[in-house]
Coordinates of C-alpha atoms in Angstrom, one line a residue:
Chain A
X92 CA 0.0 0.0 0.0
X93 CA 2.7 2.4 1.1
X94 CA 4.8 1.3 -2.0
X95 CA 2.0 2.0 -4.5
X96 CA 1.4 5.5 -2.9
X97 CA 5.1 6.1 -3.3
X98 CA 5.0 5.1 -6.9
X99 CA 2.2 7.4 -7.7
X100 CA 3.7 10.5 -6.1
X101 CA 7.2 10.9 -7.4
X102 CA 9.8 13.5 -7.0
X103 CA 8.7 15.2 -10.2
X104 CA 5.1 15.6 -9.0
X105 CA 6.3 17.1 -5.7
X106 CA 8.5 19.6 -7.6
X107 CA 5.5 20.6 -9.9
X108 CA 3.2 21.3 -6.9
X109 CA 5.9 23.1 -5.0
X110 CA 6.8 25.3 -8.0
X111 CA 3.2 26.0 -8.6
X112 CA 2.6 27.0 -5.0
X113 CA 5.6 29.4 -4.9
X114 CA 4.5 31.0 -8.2
X115 CA 0.9 31.3 -6.9
X116 CA 1.9 32.9 -3.6
X117 CA 4.4 35.2 -5.4
X118 CA 1.7 36.2 -7.8
X119 CA -0.7 37.1 -5.0
X120 CA 2.0 39.1 -3.2
X121 CA 2.7 41.1 -6.3
X122 CA -1.0 41.7 -6.9
X123 CA -1.6 43.3 -3.4
X124 CA 0.3 46.6 -4.0
X125 CA -1.5 46.9 -7.4
X126 CA -4.9 46.6 -5.6
X127 CA -4.2 48.7 -2.5
X128 CA -2.7 51.6 -4.4
X129 CA -6.3 52.5 -5.1
X130 CA -7.1 52.9 -1.4
X131 CA -6.9 56.4 0.2
X132 CA -3.3 57.3 1.2
X133 CA -2.2 58.5 4.7
X134 CA -2.7 62.1 3.8
X135 CA -6.3 61.6 2.9
X136 CA -6.9 59.3 5.9
X137 CA -5.5 61.9 8.4
X138 CA -8.7 63.0 10.1
X139 CA -9.2 66.5 9.0
X140 CA -11.4 68.6 11.2
X141 CA -13.3 71.9 10.7
X142 CA -14.6 74.5 13.2
X143 CA -18.0 76.0 12.7
X144 CA -19.2 79.2 14.3
X145 CA -22.9 78.7 15.0
X146 CA -23.7 82.3 16.0
X147 CA -24.4 83.6 12.5
X148 CA -26.8 80.7 11.6
X149 CA -30.2 82.1 12.4
X150 CA -33.2 80.0 13.3
X151 CA -34.6 78.2 10.3
X152 CA -31.3 78.6 8.4
X153 CA -29.3 75.7 7.1
X154 CA -25.6 75.8 5.9
X155 CA -23.8 73.2 3.9
X156 CA -20.1 72.8 4.7
X157 CA -17.5 70.5 3.2
X158 CA -15.8 68.0 5.5
X159 CA -13.5 65.2 4.2
X160 CA -14.7 65.8 0.7
X161 CA -18.4 65.4 1.6
X162 CA -21.1 68.0 2.3
X163 CA -22.4 68.4 5.9
X164 CA -25.7 70.0 6.9
X165 CA -25.7 72.3 9.9
X166 CA -29.3 73.3 10.6
X167 CA -30.6 75.7 13.2
X168 CA -34.0 74.1 13.7
X169 CA -37.2 76.0 14.6
X170 CA -39.4 75.0 17.5
X171 CA -42.1 73.4 15.3
X172 CA -39.5 71.3 13.6
X173 CA -38.1 69.9 16.9
X174 CA -41.7 69.3 18.1
X175 CA -42.5 67.5 14.9
X176 CA -39.5 65.3 15.3
X177 CA -40.3 64.5 18.9
X178 CA -43.9 63.7 18.2
X179 CA -42.8 60.7 16.0
X180 CA -43.1 57.4 17.6
X181 CA -40.0 55.1 17.3
X182 CA -42.1 52.4 15.8
X183 CA -42.9 54.6 12.8
X184 CA -39.2 54.8 11.9
X185 CA -37.8 52.9 9.0
X186 CA -34.4 52.9 10.6
X187 CA -34.8 52.9 14.5
X188 CA -31.0 53.4 15.1
X189 CA -29.7 56.9 15.9
X190 CA -26.6 56.6 13.5
X191 CA -24.9 59.1 15.7
X192 CA -21.1 58.7 16.0
X193 CA -21.1 60.6 19.3
X194 CA -23.6 58.3 21.0
X195 CA -23.5 54.7 21.9
X196 CA -23.8 52.0 19.1
X197 CA -27.3 51.0 18.3
X198 CA -29.0 53.8 20.3
X199 CA -32.6 54.4 19.5
X200 CA -33.3 57.2 16.9
X201 CA -35.1 59.6 19.2
X202 CA -34.7 63.2 18.4
X203 CA -32.4 63.7 21.5
X204 CA -30.0 61.0 20.3
X205 CA -29.6 62.6 16.9
X206 CA -27.7 65.6 18.4
X207 CA -24.8 66.1 20.9
X208 CA -25.3 67.2 24.5
X209 CA -29.1 67.5 24.2
X210 CA -28.7 70.7 22.2
X211 CA -31.6 70.0 19.9
X212 CA -31.6 73.4 18.2
X213 CA -28.6 72.5 16.1
X214 CA -28.8 69.4 13.9
X215 CA -25.5 68.4 12.4
X216 CA -25.4 65.5 9.9
X217 CA -23.9 64.3 6.7
X218 CA -25.6 65.7 3.6
X219 CA -25.2 62.4 1.8
X220 CA -28.3 60.4 1.1
X221 CA -27.7 56.9 2.4
X222 CA -29.2 55.4 -0.8
X223 CA -26.7 56.4 -3.5
X224 CA -24.9 59.5 -2.2
X225 CA -26.8 62.5 -3.5
X226 CA -27.2 65.7 -1.5
X227 CA -30.9 65.9 -0.3
X228 CA -32.7 69.2 -0.7
X229 CA -33.7 71.0 2.5
X230 CA -37.1 72.4 3.4
X231 CA -38.9 69.9 1.2
X232 CA -40.5 66.5 1.1
X233 CA -43.6 65.0 2.8
X234 CA -42.1 65.2 6.3
X235 CA -41.3 68.9 6.4
X236 CA -43.3 71.2 8.7
X237 CA -45.8 73.1 6.7
X238 CA -46.2 76.8 7.7
X239 CA -48.6 78.6 5.3
X240 CA -47.2 78.1 1.8
X241 CA -43.7 77.3 3.1
X242 CA -42.1 74.0 4.2
X243 CA -39.4 74.0 6.8
X244 CA -37.1 71.2 7.9
X245 CA -37.4 67.8 6.2
X246 CA -35.3 66.7 3.2
X247 CA -36.1 65.2 -0.1
X248 CA -33.5 63.4 -2.3
X249 CA -33.9 64.5 -5.9
X250 CA -32.2 61.4 -7.2
X251 CA -34.4 58.6 -6.2
X252 CA -37.1 60.2 -4.0
X253 CA -36.0 59.3 -0.5
X254 CA -37.6 61.4 2.2
X255 CA -36.1 62.4 5.6
X256 CA -38.0 64.0 8.5
X257 CA -37.0 67.1 10.5
X258 CA -34.5 65.0 12.5
X259 CA -32.9 63.7 9.3
X260 CA -34.4 60.2 9.8
X261 CA -35.4 58.2 6.7
X262 CA -39.1 57.9 6.5
X263 CA -39.9 56.9 2.9
X264 CA -38.1 55.8 -0.3
X265 CA -35.3 53.5 -1.1
X266 CA -32.6 54.8 1.4
X267 CA -31.9 52.3 4.1
X268 CA -30.6 54.4 6.9
X269 CA -30.9 57.8 8.7
X270 CA -28.5 60.5 7.6
X271 CA -25.4 59.8 9.7
X272 CA -24.3 62.3 12.4
X273 CA -20.5 62.9 12.1
X274 CA -18.3 63.1 15.2
X275 CA -18.5 66.7 16.5
X276 CA -18.2 68.5 19.8
X277 CA -19.0 71.8 21.3
X278 CA -15.9 74.0 21.8
X279 CA -18.1 76.7 23.3
X280 CA -21.9 77.4 23.3
X281 CA -21.7 78.8 19.8
X282 CA -18.8 76.9 18.3
X283 CA -18.5 73.3 17.2
X284 CA -15.6 71.2 15.8
X285 CA -16.5 68.5 13.3
X286 CA -14.0 65.6 13.1
Chain B
X16 CA -16.3 25.8 -41.2
X17 CA -14.0 26.6 -44.1
X18 CA -11.9 24.0 -45.8
X19 CA -8.2 24.4 -46.8
X20 CA -7.3 27.9 -47.8
X21 CA -7.9 28.8 -51.5
X22 CA -5.0 31.3 -51.3
X23 CA -2.2 30.5 -53.6
X24 CA 0.7 33.0 -53.5
X25 CA 1.6 33.9 -57.1
X26 CA 4.9 35.8 -56.6
X27 CA 8.1 34.4 -55.2
X28 CA 8.1 37.0 -52.4
X29 CA 4.5 36.1 -51.6
X30 CA 5.3 32.5 -51.4
X31 CA 8.4 33.2 -49.2
X32 CA 6.2 35.3 -46.8
X33 CA 3.3 32.9 -46.8
X34 CA 5.6 30.1 -45.6
X35 CA 6.7 32.3 -42.7
X36 CA 3.5 34.0 -41.7
X37 CA 0.3 33.0 -43.5
X38 CA -1.5 36.2 -42.6
X39 CA -2.6 37.0 -46.2
X40 CA -4.3 33.6 -46.4
X41 CA -5.9 34.2 -43.1
X42 CA -7.3 37.6 -44.2
X43 CA -8.5 36.2 -47.5
X44 CA -10.3 33.2 -45.8
X45 CA -11.9 35.3 -43.2
X46 CA -12.6 38.7 -44.7
X47 CA -13.0 37.9 -48.4
X48 CA -13.9 34.2 -49.1
X49 CA -15.8 33.5 -45.9
X50 CA -19.0 31.7 -46.8
X51 CA -22.0 33.7 -45.6
X52 CA -25.7 32.8 -45.8
X53 CA -27.1 34.5 -48.9
X54 CA -30.3 35.8 -47.3
X55 CA -28.9 38.2 -44.6
X56 CA -31.0 41.4 -44.4
X57 CA -30.0 44.9 -43.3
X58 CA -30.4 44.1 -39.6
X59 CA -27.3 42.0 -40.1
X60 CA -25.2 45.0 -41.1
X61 CA -25.0 46.4 -37.5
X62 CA -22.0 44.2 -36.6
X63 CA -19.9 45.9 -39.3
X64 CA -21.3 49.3 -38.2
X65 CA -20.2 48.6 -34.6
X66 CA -16.7 47.7 -35.7
X67 CA -16.5 51.1 -37.5
X68 CA -17.9 52.9 -34.5
X69 CA -15.2 51.3 -32.2
X70 CA -12.5 52.5 -34.6
X71 CA -14.1 56.0 -34.7
X72 CA -14.2 56.2 -30.9
X73 CA -10.6 55.1 -30.5
X74 CA -9.2 57.5 -33.1
X75 CA -11.2 60.6 -31.8
X76 CA -10.4 59.5 -28.2
X77 CA -6.7 59.4 -28.8
X78 CA -6.6 62.9 -30.3
X79 CA -8.9 64.3 -27.6
X80 CA -6.4 63.1 -24.9
X81 CA -3.7 65.3 -26.6
X82 CA -5.7 68.3 -25.3
X83 CA -7.4 67.0 -22.1
X84 CA -6.2 67.5 -18.5
X85 CA -7.3 64.8 -16.0
X86 CA -7.4 67.0 -12.8
X87 CA -10.5 68.2 -10.9
X88 CA -9.4 71.8 -11.2
X89 CA -8.6 71.8 -14.9
X90 CA -10.6 69.0 -16.5
X91 CA -13.7 71.1 -17.1
X92 CA -11.7 74.1 -18.4
X93 CA -9.6 71.8 -20.7
X94 CA -12.8 70.4 -22.3
X95 CA -14.0 74.0 -22.9
X96 CA -10.5 74.7 -24.3
X97 CA -11.0 71.8 -26.7
X98 CA -14.4 73.2 -27.7
X99 CA -13.3 76.8 -28.2
X100 CA -9.5 76.9 -29.0
X101 CA -8.2 73.6 -30.4
X102 CA -8.5 73.5 -34.2
X103 CA -11.5 71.4 -35.0
X104 CA -11.7 70.5 -31.3
X105 CA -15.5 71.1 -31.2
X106 CA -15.9 68.6 -34.1
X107 CA -13.6 65.9 -32.5
X108 CA -15.4 66.2 -29.2
X109 CA -18.9 66.1 -30.7
X110 CA -17.8 63.1 -32.8
X111 CA -16.7 61.3 -29.7
X112 CA -19.6 62.3 -27.6
X113 CA -22.3 61.4 -30.2
X114 CA -20.2 58.5 -31.3
X115 CA -20.9 56.9 -27.9
X116 CA -24.7 57.3 -28.4
X117 CA -24.4 55.9 -32.0
X118 CA -22.4 53.0 -30.6
X119 CA -25.2 52.2 -28.3
X120 CA -28.0 52.6 -30.9
X121 CA -26.1 50.1 -33.1
X122 CA -25.5 47.7 -30.2
X123 CA -29.1 47.7 -29.1
X124 CA -30.3 47.0 -32.7
X125 CA -27.6 44.3 -33.0
X126 CA -28.8 42.7 -29.7
X127 CA -32.5 42.8 -30.5
X128 CA -31.8 41.4 -33.9
X129 CA -30.0 38.5 -32.2
X130 CA -33.0 38.0 -29.9
X131 CA -35.5 38.0 -32.7
X132 CA -33.7 35.6 -35.0
X133 CA -32.6 33.3 -32.1
X134 CA -28.9 34.0 -32.9
X135 CA -28.0 33.0 -29.3
X136 CA -29.3 29.4 -29.7
X137 CA -27.0 26.4 -30.2
X138 CA -24.3 26.4 -31.5
X139 CA -23.9 30.1 -31.0
X140 CA -24.1 30.3 -27.1
X141 CA -20.5 31.3 -26.6
X142 CA -20.7 33.9 -29.4
X143 CA -23.7 35.4 -27.7
X144 CA -22.1 35.4 -24.2
X145 CA -19.0 37.1 -25.5
X146 CA -21.4 39.7 -27.0
X147 CA -23.0 40.3 -23.6
X148 CA -19.5 40.8 -22.1
X149 CA -18.7 43.3 -24.8
X150 CA -21.9 45.1 -23.9
X151 CA -20.9 45.2 -20.2
X152 CA -17.4 46.5 -21.0
X153 CA -19.0 49.1 -23.3
X154 CA -21.2 50.3 -20.5
X155 CA -18.3 50.6 -18.1
X156 CA -16.2 52.5 -20.7
X157 CA -19.0 54.9 -21.5
X158 CA -19.7 55.6 -17.9
X159 CA -16.1 56.4 -17.1
X160 CA -15.8 58.5 -20.2
X161 CA -18.9 60.6 -19.2
X162 CA -17.1 61.5 -15.9
X163 CA -14.1 63.0 -17.6
X164 CA -15.5 66.4 -18.5
X165 CA -16.2 66.9 -14.8
X166 CA -19.6 68.6 -15.2
X167 CA -22.4 68.4 -12.7
X168 CA -23.9 65.3 -14.3
X169 CA -20.4 63.7 -14.6
X170 CA -19.8 64.1 -10.9
X171 CA -23.2 63.0 -9.6
X172 CA -23.5 60.2 -12.1
X173 CA -20.1 58.9 -10.8
X174 CA -21.2 59.3 -7.2
X175 CA -24.5 57.5 -7.7
X176 CA -23.1 54.6 -9.8
X177 CA -20.1 54.0 -7.5
X178 CA -22.5 54.1 -4.5
X179 CA -24.3 51.1 -6.0
X180 CA -21.4 49.1 -4.6
X181 CA -22.1 50.4 -1.1
X182 CA -25.2 48.1 -1.2
X183 CA -23.0 45.0 -1.0
X184 CA -23.5 43.6 2.6
X185 CA -20.6 44.1 5.1
X186 CA -17.8 45.2 2.7
X187 CA -19.8 47.8 0.7
X188 CA -18.4 51.0 2.2
X189 CA -14.8 49.7 2.0
X190 CA -15.3 48.9 -1.7
X191 CA -16.7 52.4 -2.5
X192 CA -13.8 54.0 -0.6
X193 CA -11.4 51.8 -2.6
X194 CA -13.1 52.8 -5.8
X195 CA -12.9 56.5 -5.0
X196 CA -9.5 56.5 -3.4
X197 CA -11.0 58.7 -0.6
X198 CA -14.2 59.6 1.1
X199 CA -16.0 60.8 -1.9
X200 CA -15.6 61.1 -5.7
X201 CA -12.5 63.3 -6.1
X202 CA -9.3 63.8 -8.0
X203 CA -8.1 60.2 -7.4
X204 CA -11.4 59.0 -8.9
X205 CA -11.1 61.2 -11.9
X206 CA -7.5 60.0 -12.5
X207 CA -8.3 56.3 -12.4
X208 CA -11.4 56.7 -14.5
X209 CA -9.3 58.4 -17.1
X210 CA -6.7 55.6 -17.0
X211 CA -9.3 52.9 -17.4
X212 CA -11.3 54.8 -20.0
X213 CA -8.2 54.8 -22.2
X214 CA -7.5 51.1 -21.5
X215 CA -10.9 49.6 -22.0
X216 CA -11.5 50.3 -25.7
X217 CA -8.4 48.2 -26.5
X218 CA -9.7 45.5 -24.2
X219 CA -13.0 45.8 -26.2
X220 CA -11.1 45.4 -29.5
X221 CA -9.6 42.2 -28.1
X222 CA -12.9 40.8 -27.0
X223 CA -14.4 41.8 -30.4
X224 CA -11.7 39.7 -32.0
X225 CA -12.9 36.7 -29.9
X226 CA -16.5 37.5 -30.9
X227 CA -15.6 37.4 -34.6
X228 CA -13.5 34.3 -34.1
X229 CA -16.5 32.5 -32.4
X230 CA -18.7 33.7 -35.3
X231 CA -16.3 32.3 -37.9
X232 CA -16.2 28.9 -36.1
X233 CA -20.0 28.4 -36.2
X234 CA -20.9 30.7 -39.1
X235 CA -23.6 33.3 -39.3
X236 CA -27.2 32.8 -38.3
X237 CA -29.7 34.1 -40.8
X238 CA -33.3 35.3 -40.9
X239 CA -34.7 31.8 -41.4
X240 CA -32.7 30.5 -38.5
X241 CA -32.0 27.2 -40.3
X242 CA -28.4 26.1 -40.7
X243 CA -26.4 26.3 -43.9
X244 CA -26.8 22.9 -45.7
X245 CA -24.8 23.3 -48.9
X246 CA -22.7 25.7 -50.9
X247 CA -25.9 26.9 -52.6
X248 CA -27.0 28.5 -49.4
X249 CA -23.9 30.8 -49.1
X250 CA -22.1 33.5 -51.0
X251 CA -18.5 34.7 -50.4
X252 CA -18.3 37.6 -47.9
X253 CA -16.6 39.8 -50.6
X254 CA -18.0 41.4 -52.6
X255 CA -21.6 40.5 -51.5
X256 CA -21.4 41.6 -47.8
X257 CA -18.5 44.0 -48.0
X258 CA -20.7 46.1 -50.2
X259 CA -24.0 45.5 -48.3
X260 CA -22.3 46.4 -45.0
X261 CA -20.4 49.2 -46.7
X262 CA -23.7 50.8 -47.9
X263 CA -25.3 50.4 -44.5
X264 CA -22.2 52.0 -42.9
X265 CA -22.4 55.0 -45.1
X266 CA -26.1 55.5 -44.4
X267 CA -25.4 55.1 -40.6
X268 CA -22.6 57.6 -40.8
X269 CA -24.9 60.1 -42.5
X270 CA -27.3 59.7 -39.5
X271 CA -24.4 60.1 -37.1
X272 CA -23.2 63.2 -38.9
X273 CA -26.6 64.7 -38.8
X274 CA -26.4 64.6 -35.0
X275 CA -22.8 65.8 -34.8
X276 CA -23.4 68.8 -37.1
X277 CA -27.1 69.7 -36.5
X278 CA -27.9 68.5 -33.0
X279 CA -24.7 67.7 -31.1
X280 CA -26.2 68.2 -27.7
X281 CA -29.6 66.7 -28.4
X282 CA -28.9 63.5 -26.6
X283 CA -26.8 65.1 -23.8
X284 CA -27.8 66.9 -20.7
X285 CA -27.4 70.7 -20.4
X286 CA -26.5 70.5 -16.7
X287 CA -23.2 68.8 -17.7
X288 CA -22.0 72.2 -19.0
X289 CA -21.9 73.4 -15.4
X290 CA -18.7 72.5 -13.6
X291 CA -19.0 69.8 -10.9
X292 CA -20.0 71.0 -7.5
X293 CA -19.7 68.3 -4.7
X294 CA -22.0 70.4 -2.4
X295 CA -25.1 70.5 -4.6
X296 CA -26.9 67.8 -6.5
X297 CA -28.6 69.0 -9.7
X298 CA -32.4 69.2 -9.4
X299 CA -33.0 66.2 -11.6
X300 CA -30.2 63.8 -12.2
X301 CA -30.5 61.1 -14.8
X302 CA -28.0 59.0 -16.7
X303 CA -27.3 59.1 -20.4
X304 CA -30.2 57.6 -22.5
X305 CA -28.6 54.3 -23.0
X306 CA -28.7 53.5 -19.3
X307 CA -32.2 54.7 -18.6
X308 CA -34.1 51.3 -18.7
X309 CA -31.7 49.9 -16.1
X310 CA -31.9 53.1 -14.0
X311 CA -35.7 52.7 -14.0
X312 CA -35.3 49.1 -12.8
X313 CA -33.0 50.3 -10.0
X314 CA -35.5 53.0 -8.9
X315 CA -38.6 50.9 -9.2
X316 CA -37.6 48.7 -6.2
X317 CA -38.0 50.4 -2.8
X318 CA -35.0 48.7 -1.2
X319 CA -31.4 49.7 -1.8
X320 CA -29.8 46.2 -1.9
X321 CA -32.7 44.6 -3.9
X322 CA -32.8 47.5 -6.3
X323 CA -29.1 47.2 -7.1
X324 CA -29.4 43.4 -7.4
X325 CA -32.3 43.7 -9.8
X326 CA -30.4 46.2 -11.9
X327 CA -27.3 44.0 -12.3
X328 CA -29.5 40.9 -12.8
X329 CA -31.4 42.6 -15.6
X330 CA -28.1 42.6 -17.6
X331 CA -26.5 39.4 -16.4
X332 CA -29.7 37.4 -17.2
X333 CA -28.8 37.9 -20.9
X334 CA -25.9 35.5 -20.3
X335 CA -28.4 32.7 -19.6
X336 CA -30.7 33.5 -22.5
X337 CA -29.5 30.5 -24.6
X338 CA -30.8 28.2 -22.0
X339 CA -33.9 30.1 -21.0
X340 CA -35.3 29.9 -24.5
X341 CA -36.6 26.3 -24.9
X342 CA -37.8 26.6 -28.5
X343 CA -36.3 24.2 -31.0
X344 CA -36.9 26.7 -33.8
X345 CA -34.4 29.6 -33.9
X346 CA -36.0 32.3 -35.9
X347 CA -38.9 34.4 -34.5
X348 CA -40.2 34.5 -38.1
X349 CA -41.6 31.0 -37.6
X350 CA -42.8 31.4 -34.0
X351 CA -46.3 33.1 -34.0
X352 CA -46.6 33.7 -30.2
X353 CA -42.9 34.6 -29.6
X354 CA -43.1 37.1 -32.5
X355 CA -45.9 39.0 -30.7
X356 CA -44.4 38.7 -27.2
X357 CA -41.0 39.9 -28.6
X358 CA -42.5 43.2 -29.7
X359 CA -44.3 43.6 -26.3
X360 CA -40.9 43.1 -24.7
X361 CA -39.3 45.8 -27.0
X362 CA -42.1 48.2 -26.0
X363 CA -41.5 47.4 -22.3
X364 CA -37.8 48.1 -22.7
X365 CA -38.5 51.5 -24.3
X366 CA -41.2 52.3 -21.7
X367 CA -38.6 51.5 -18.9
X368 CA -36.3 54.0 -20.6
X369 CA -39.1 56.6 -20.6
X370 CA -39.8 56.0 -16.9
X371 CA -36.1 56.2 -16.1
X372 CA -35.9 59.7 -17.6
X373 CA -38.7 61.1 -15.4
X374 CA -38.5 62.7 -11.9
X375 CA -39.3 60.1 -9.3
X376 CA -43.0 60.0 -8.1
X377 CA -45.3 57.3 -6.7
X378 CA -47.3 56.6 -9.8
X379 CA -44.2 56.3 -12.0
X380 CA -42.6 54.0 -9.4
X381 CA -45.5 51.7 -9.7
X382 CA -45.4 51.7 -13.5
X383 CA -41.7 51.1 -13.3
X384 CA -42.2 48.2 -10.9
X385 CA -44.8 46.6 -13.2
X386 CA -42.5 47.1 -16.2
X387 CA -39.6 45.6 -14.2
X388 CA -41.8 42.6 -13.4
X389 CA -42.6 42.1 -17.1
X390 CA -38.9 42.5 -18.1
X391 CA -37.9 39.6 -15.8
X392 CA -41.0 37.5 -16.6
X393 CA -40.0 37.7 -20.3
X394 CA -36.8 35.8 -19.5
X395 CA -37.9 33.6 -16.6
X396 CA -41.5 32.7 -17.5
X397 CA -42.5 33.6 -21.0
X398 CA -39.4 32.4 -22.9
X399 CA -39.2 28.9 -21.4
X400 CA -43.0 28.4 -21.6
X401 CA -43.5 29.7 -25.2
X402 CA -40.8 27.3 -26.4
X403 CA -42.8 24.4 -24.9
X404 CA -46.4 25.4 -25.8
X405 CA -46.1 27.1 -29.1
X406 CA -46.7 25.4 -32.4
X407 CA -44.0 26.8 -34.8
X408 CA -44.8 27.3 -38.5
X409 CA -43.4 24.9 -41.1
X410 CA -39.7 25.7 -41.8
X411 CA -38.3 25.8 -45.3
X412 CA -36.0 22.9 -46.3
X413 CA -33.1 25.2 -46.9
X414 CA -32.0 28.8 -47.1
X415 CA -31.9 28.5 -50.9
X416 CA -35.4 27.2 -51.1
X417 CA -36.7 30.0 -48.9
X418 CA -34.9 32.6 -51.1
X419 CA -36.2 31.1 -54.3
X420 CA -39.7 30.9 -53.0
X421 CA -39.7 34.6 -52.3
X422 CA -38.1 35.6 -55.6
X423 CA -40.6 33.5 -57.5
X424 CA -43.4 35.3 -55.7
X425 CA -41.9 38.6 -56.8
X426 CA -41.4 37.5 -60.4
X427 CA -45.0 36.3 -60.5
X428 CA -46.2 39.7 -59.1
X429 CA -44.1 41.5 -61.7
X430 CA -45.7 39.6 -64.6

C-alpha cells in the first residue's frame, strides 16, 4: 500500500506542486500593491477637522459645509421642527437606530439621540443620502413642517425620491438608513468642531 | 467551417512570406472568401457598423487626450479649451460624444436582432455570451468617459453609480472607498477613470476579435434560423457583404453626422455644461439615455440592496438567454406567439427607458415596478413556456429554397 502510494507520487510531482505553489503565492503578493494603491493614502486618511461658528446661523437657516470631501448640513431648527421630530413614535421609523457617531452604538433614533449634549436646536449631519450619495434638498418632502405656503425642515433626495424628516431620519423611499451624524463636539456654546 | 485555404501566393516574395506568416491567407479566408448565408437582411449589417464605431471612438479619443487634462481643477476648463480653441476641437469632441450614443444605438439594434432571429441558440451560445461581455465593458467604458468632462452630471453620475457598490453587505463601504481613493468622488477617482477609459477600448477590441473568431467557427445565423446545408446557401463575404455592409455603414454615418453637425447636444444633458459641485446635486439627475431602462429598474424597487441586485441581474440574465429559451426553432419568423411577445418586450424596454428619464414619483414608481416585473417575466417565465407550448410554422427545407420561394413570388407579381 505504502509502496503504491510512493510510486504514484514521485519527485517530479512534488516539484511541480511546490513550484506552482511558490508561483501562486508570489503572484498574489505582487497583486496586493496593485490593488491597495487605489485605497486612500495616509494624507487623505488623516482625520481633517473643521470648526463651525454657530452664532451667524439664524433659526430656520441651514448651511452646507465640506468635511472630508463630503457635504455636511448644519441646521438651526425651529421649535415646530423639533416638536414634529419629537412627536414621531419610534415604531414609525424605517431605521430605528440613531446613527450618531457621538452616542452609543445601536442607540434608539429619538430626536435627542440625533444631536450632541441634548442641544436640539442644532442638527449636524452628513448631507449624503444613504441610498446612493446625492445631497438631499432641504425644506422639502412630505415630512417637512408646513407653515402657510412654506415648508421648513425635512429633506427630499432628488435622485431617487428618499424622504427624511425634521431630524434627518429616513421615512420613505429606497434609502436604508438615517442621515449619519458625524463626530463633533461643542468647543463653546456657539462653536463646534466636526471631526 | 472553411476547408483548406484557397489562397495561392503567385509571386516568389508572396510564397516566401506565406511560408513564414500565413496572414494573407488568413485575411482572404476570413474577410473575403468567408462563406456567408445569402439571405442576410440589413439588420445583419450592424456588426460591421459597430466595428466602424469602435474605430471612430478610438481615433477621436486618442486625439482628444492630446488636449485634455485629468485633474479636478482643470478638466472642465480643458474640455472648454477643446471646444473653443483647439483646431476642429469642437468637431472631434462632438464626434466622440455622439459616437458613444451611436455605438449604443447600433449595439441595441444588434442585440434585439440576435434575440428576434434566435442567434443565441445552439451552437452560438459562446458567441452570444462574448457579446454580452462586450456590452458590459462598453457600459463601463461609456460611464467612465462621461465622468471625464467633470460637469455636474459627470460628478453626480459617478457618485450614484459608485455608490451602487455600497449596497454590498458588510464590505460595501470599504469597496466604495477603494473605488474612490478617498471619502468621496474626487481627484483620485477622476485619474483612475481616465486611465481605465483609455485602456478599456483596447480590451474591447480584443474581445471583439474573440467575438468574430467565435462567429467564424460556427458561421452566421440568418433570418430563417435554419443552418447552412450546402454551398448553394452561401455567397462569399466579398463582394456581397462587404458592399452591403459598406452601404449600411455610409447610411449610418450620415445619420451620425446629422447629430454631430445639427444637434450635437440633443442626446446630452445641459447640466453637464456646469462644472462639478460636490456640495449641490442637480435638481433632476439622470444618466445618459442608453442606461435609462436599467436606471428605471434600480429606482422601481423600494429597497437599496434589492434595487441594485435587480439592476445588475437585468443585464446578467442575458448570459443565460441561450438556456432560458426552450424553443427548437431559432428564428422568430416561424414562431407566432414569440413574435408577438417579442414586440411587447421591446415596448416594455422603451417604456422602462421613458420611466427612467422622469423625476421620481409614486405613480411612476408603480409603473416602473410593473414594467420591471414584465422584463424579468419575459426571461424567466415567457421564454421557457413559449418554447414548450407554441406550435411553430413549417420551416423551409433550406435557405436556398426560402430565397427562391420569395423571388418566384416577386417574379409572379411583376408579370
